[in-house]
mmCIF file of C-alpha atoms in Angstrom:
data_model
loop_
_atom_site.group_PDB
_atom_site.id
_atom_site.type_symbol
_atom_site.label_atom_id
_atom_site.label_comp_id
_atom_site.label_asym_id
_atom_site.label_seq_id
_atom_site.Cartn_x
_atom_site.Cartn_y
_atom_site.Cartn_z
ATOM 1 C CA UNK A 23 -29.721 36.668 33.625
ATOM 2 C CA UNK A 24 -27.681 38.019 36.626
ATOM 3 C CA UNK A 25 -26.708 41.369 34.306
ATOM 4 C CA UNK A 26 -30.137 41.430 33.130
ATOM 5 C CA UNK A 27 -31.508 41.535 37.222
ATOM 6 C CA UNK A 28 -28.852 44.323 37.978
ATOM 7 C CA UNK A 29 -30.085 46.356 35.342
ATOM 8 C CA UNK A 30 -33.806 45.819 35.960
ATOM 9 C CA UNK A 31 -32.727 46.659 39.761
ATOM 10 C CA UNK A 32 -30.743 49.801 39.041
ATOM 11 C CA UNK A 33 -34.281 50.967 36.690
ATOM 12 C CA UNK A 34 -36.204 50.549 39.539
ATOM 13 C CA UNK A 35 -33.815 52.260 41.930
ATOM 14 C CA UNK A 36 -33.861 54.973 39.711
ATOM 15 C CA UNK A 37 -37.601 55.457 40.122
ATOM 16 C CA UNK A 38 -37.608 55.117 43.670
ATOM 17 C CA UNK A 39 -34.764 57.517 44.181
ATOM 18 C CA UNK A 40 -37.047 59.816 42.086
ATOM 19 C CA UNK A 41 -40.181 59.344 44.218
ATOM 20 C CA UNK A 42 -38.221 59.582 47.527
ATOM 21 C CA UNK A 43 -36.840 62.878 46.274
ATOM 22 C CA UNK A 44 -40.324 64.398 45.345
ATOM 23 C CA UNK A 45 -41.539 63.042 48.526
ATOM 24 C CA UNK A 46 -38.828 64.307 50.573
ATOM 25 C CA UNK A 47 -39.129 67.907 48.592
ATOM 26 C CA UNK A 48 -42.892 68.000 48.657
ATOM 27 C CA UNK A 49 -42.300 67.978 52.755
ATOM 28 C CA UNK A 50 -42.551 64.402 53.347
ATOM 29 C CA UNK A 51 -43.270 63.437 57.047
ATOM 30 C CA UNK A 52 -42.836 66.696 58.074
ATOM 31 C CA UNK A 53 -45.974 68.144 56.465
ATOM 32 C CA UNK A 54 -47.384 65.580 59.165
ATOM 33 C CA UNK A 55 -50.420 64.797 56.603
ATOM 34 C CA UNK A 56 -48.504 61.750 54.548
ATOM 35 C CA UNK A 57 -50.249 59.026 53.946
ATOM 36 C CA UNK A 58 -46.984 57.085 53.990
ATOM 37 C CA UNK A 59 -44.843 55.972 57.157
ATOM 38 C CA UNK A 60 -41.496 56.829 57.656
ATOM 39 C CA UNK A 61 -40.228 53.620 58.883
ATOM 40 C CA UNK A 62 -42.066 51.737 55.818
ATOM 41 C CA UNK A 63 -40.431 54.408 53.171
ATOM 42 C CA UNK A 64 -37.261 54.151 54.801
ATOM 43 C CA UNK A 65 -37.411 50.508 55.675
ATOM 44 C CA UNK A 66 -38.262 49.582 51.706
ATOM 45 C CA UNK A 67 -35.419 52.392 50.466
ATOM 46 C CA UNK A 68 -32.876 50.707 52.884
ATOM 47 C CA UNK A 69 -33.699 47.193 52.560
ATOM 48 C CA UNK A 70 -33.744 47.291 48.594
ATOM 49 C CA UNK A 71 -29.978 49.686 49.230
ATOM 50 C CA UNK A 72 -28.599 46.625 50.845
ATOM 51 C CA UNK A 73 -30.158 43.689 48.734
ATOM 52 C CA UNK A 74 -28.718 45.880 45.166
ATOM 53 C CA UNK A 75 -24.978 45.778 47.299
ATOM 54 C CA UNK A 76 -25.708 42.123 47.831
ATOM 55 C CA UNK A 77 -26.905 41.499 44.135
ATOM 56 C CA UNK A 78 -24.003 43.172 42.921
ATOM 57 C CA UNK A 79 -21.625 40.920 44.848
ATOM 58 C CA UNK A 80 -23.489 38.426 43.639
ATOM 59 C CA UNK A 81 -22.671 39.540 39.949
ATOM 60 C CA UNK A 82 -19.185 39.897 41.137
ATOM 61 C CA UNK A 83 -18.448 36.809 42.799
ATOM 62 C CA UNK A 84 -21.377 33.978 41.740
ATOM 63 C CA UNK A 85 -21.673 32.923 45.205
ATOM 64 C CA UNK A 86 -24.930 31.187 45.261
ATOM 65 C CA UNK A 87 -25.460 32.059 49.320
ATOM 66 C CA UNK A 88 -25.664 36.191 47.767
ATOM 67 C CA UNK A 89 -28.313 35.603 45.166
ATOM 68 C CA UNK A 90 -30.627 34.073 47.819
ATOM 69 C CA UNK A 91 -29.603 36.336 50.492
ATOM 70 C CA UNK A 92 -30.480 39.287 47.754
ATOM 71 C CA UNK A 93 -33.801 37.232 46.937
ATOM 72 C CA UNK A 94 -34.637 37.260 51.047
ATOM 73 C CA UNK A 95 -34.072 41.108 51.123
ATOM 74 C CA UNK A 96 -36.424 41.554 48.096
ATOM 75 C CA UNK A 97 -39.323 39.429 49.829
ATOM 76 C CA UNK A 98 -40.041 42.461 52.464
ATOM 77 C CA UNK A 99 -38.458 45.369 50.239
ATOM 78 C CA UNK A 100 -42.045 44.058 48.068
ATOM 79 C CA UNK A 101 -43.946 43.973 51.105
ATOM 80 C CA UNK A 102 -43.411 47.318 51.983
ATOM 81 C CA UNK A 103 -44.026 48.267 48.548
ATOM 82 C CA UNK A 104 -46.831 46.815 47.917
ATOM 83 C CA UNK A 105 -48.190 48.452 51.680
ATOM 84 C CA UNK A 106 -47.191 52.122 50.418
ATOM 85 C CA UNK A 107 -48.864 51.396 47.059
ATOM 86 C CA UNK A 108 -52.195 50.679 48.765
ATOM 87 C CA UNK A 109 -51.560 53.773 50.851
ATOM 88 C CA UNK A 110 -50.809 56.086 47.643
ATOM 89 C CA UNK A 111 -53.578 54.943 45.753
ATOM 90 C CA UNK A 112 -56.480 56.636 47.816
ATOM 91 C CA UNK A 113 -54.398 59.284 47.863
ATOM 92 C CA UNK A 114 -54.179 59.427 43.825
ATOM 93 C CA UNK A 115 -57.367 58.588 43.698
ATOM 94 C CA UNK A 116 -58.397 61.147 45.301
ATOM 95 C CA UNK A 117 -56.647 64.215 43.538
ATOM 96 C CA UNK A 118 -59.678 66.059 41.854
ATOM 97 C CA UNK A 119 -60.853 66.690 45.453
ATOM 98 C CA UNK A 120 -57.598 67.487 46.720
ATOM 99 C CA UNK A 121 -57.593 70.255 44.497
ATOM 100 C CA UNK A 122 -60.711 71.842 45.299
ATOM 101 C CA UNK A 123 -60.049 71.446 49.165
ATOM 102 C CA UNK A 124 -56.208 73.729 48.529
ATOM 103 C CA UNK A 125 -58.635 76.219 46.452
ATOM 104 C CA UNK A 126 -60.899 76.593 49.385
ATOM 105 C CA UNK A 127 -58.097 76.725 51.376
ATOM 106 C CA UNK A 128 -58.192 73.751 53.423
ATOM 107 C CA UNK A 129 -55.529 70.850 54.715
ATOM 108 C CA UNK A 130 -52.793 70.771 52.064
ATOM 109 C CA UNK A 131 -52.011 67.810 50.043
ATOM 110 C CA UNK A 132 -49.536 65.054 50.961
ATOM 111 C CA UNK A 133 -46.386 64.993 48.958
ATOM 112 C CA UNK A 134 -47.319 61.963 47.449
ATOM 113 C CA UNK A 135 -49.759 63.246 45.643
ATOM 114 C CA UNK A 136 -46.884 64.570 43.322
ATOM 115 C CA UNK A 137 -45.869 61.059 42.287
ATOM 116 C CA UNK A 138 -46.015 60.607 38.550
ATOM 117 C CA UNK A 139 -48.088 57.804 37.893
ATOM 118 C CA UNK A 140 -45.752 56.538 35.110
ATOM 119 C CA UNK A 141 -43.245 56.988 37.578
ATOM 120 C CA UNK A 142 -44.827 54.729 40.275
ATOM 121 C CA UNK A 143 -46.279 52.335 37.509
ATOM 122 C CA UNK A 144 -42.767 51.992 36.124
ATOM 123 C CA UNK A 145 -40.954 51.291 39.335
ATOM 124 C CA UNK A 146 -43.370 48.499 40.351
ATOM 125 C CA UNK A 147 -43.607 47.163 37.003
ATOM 126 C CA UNK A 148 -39.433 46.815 37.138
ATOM 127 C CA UNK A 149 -39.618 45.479 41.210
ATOM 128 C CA UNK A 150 -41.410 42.517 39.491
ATOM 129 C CA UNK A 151 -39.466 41.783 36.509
ATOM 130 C CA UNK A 152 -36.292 42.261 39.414
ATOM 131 C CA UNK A 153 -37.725 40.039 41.922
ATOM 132 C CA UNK A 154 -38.924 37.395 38.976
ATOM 133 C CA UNK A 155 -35.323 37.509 37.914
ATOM 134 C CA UNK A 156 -33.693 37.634 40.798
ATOM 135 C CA UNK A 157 -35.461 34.295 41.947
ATOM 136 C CA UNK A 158 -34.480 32.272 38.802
ATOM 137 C CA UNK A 159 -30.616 33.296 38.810
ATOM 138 C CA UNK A 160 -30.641 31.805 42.423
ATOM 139 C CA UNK A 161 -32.779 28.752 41.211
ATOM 140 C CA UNK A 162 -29.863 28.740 38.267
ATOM 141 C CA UNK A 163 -33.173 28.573 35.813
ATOM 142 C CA UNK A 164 -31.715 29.500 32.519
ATOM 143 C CA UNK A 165 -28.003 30.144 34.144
ATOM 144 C CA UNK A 166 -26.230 33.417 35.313
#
C-alpha cells in the first residue's frame, strides 16, 4: 500500500507541477488579476514537496513516526487545495464571459483560466486516493 501511495503521490505531483507551470507562464501573480494567492499556491506546492520527501523515507525506512508525519503534512496541503479549488471554479465558471470581455478589450484573464479541467479534476481526484492511502499505511490497515 506504501508503493501504491508513492505512486498515487508522484500522479498528483505531476498535475500540480503542470498547473503551477501554466500558472506561472500564463503570468501568475504578476498579472496582479489571479484569483489565487501566492502564499496558498506556494504554501500547498511546498507543503505537499516536503510531505512526498517524508513519504518516501517512509517507503525507505518503515518508520511509523514518517507515515504520520507525511499524513499531518497532507491535512493542510488539502486545505489549501481545496481553498484554491473554490477560488478556480468561479473563475472556470466563468470563461464564456471572459472571452467576450478580452474581445472587447477589457481586463485580461487570470492564468488560471488556462487550467485543463481534466488536469485539475485528475490531480484532486489522485490528492484523495493519496491522502486515503496515505492514512491507512500509517493505521497499518491492510499492511505496507
Amino acid at each position: 500500500m506504501d508503493i501504491a501511495a508513492l505512486i498515487a503521490w508522484v500522479i498528483t505531483a505531476l498535475g500540480g507541477f503542470y498547473m503551477l507551470g501554466t500558472w506561472l507562464s500564463r503570468g501568475g501573480a504578476k498579472a496582479g488579476h489571479s484569483r489565487l494567492p501566492v502564499p496558498v499556491l506556494f504554501g500547498h506546492f511546498a507543503l505537499a514537496a516536503v510531505g512526498l520527501v517524508v513519504w518516501i523515507g517512509y517507503v525507505i525506512t518503515e518508520k511509523a513516526a514518517l507515515a504520520w508525519t507525511a499524513f499531518g503534512l497532507l491535512v493542510p496541503v488539502a486545505l489549501l487545495g481545496f481553498t484554491m479549488l473554490a477560488r478556480w471554479l468561479p473563475v472556470h465558471r466563468a470563461r464564456t464571459a471572459a472571452a467576450t470581455a478580452d474581445a472587447a478589450g477589457q481586463q485580461p484573464e487570470p492564468a488560471e483560466r488556462y487550467f485543463p479541467v481534466p488536469v485539475v479534476a485528475g490531480h484532486g481526484l489522485f490528492a484523495v486516493v493519496t491522502v486515503v492511502l496515505v492514512l491507512l499505511t500509517a493505521l497499518k490497515t491492510g499492511g505496507s
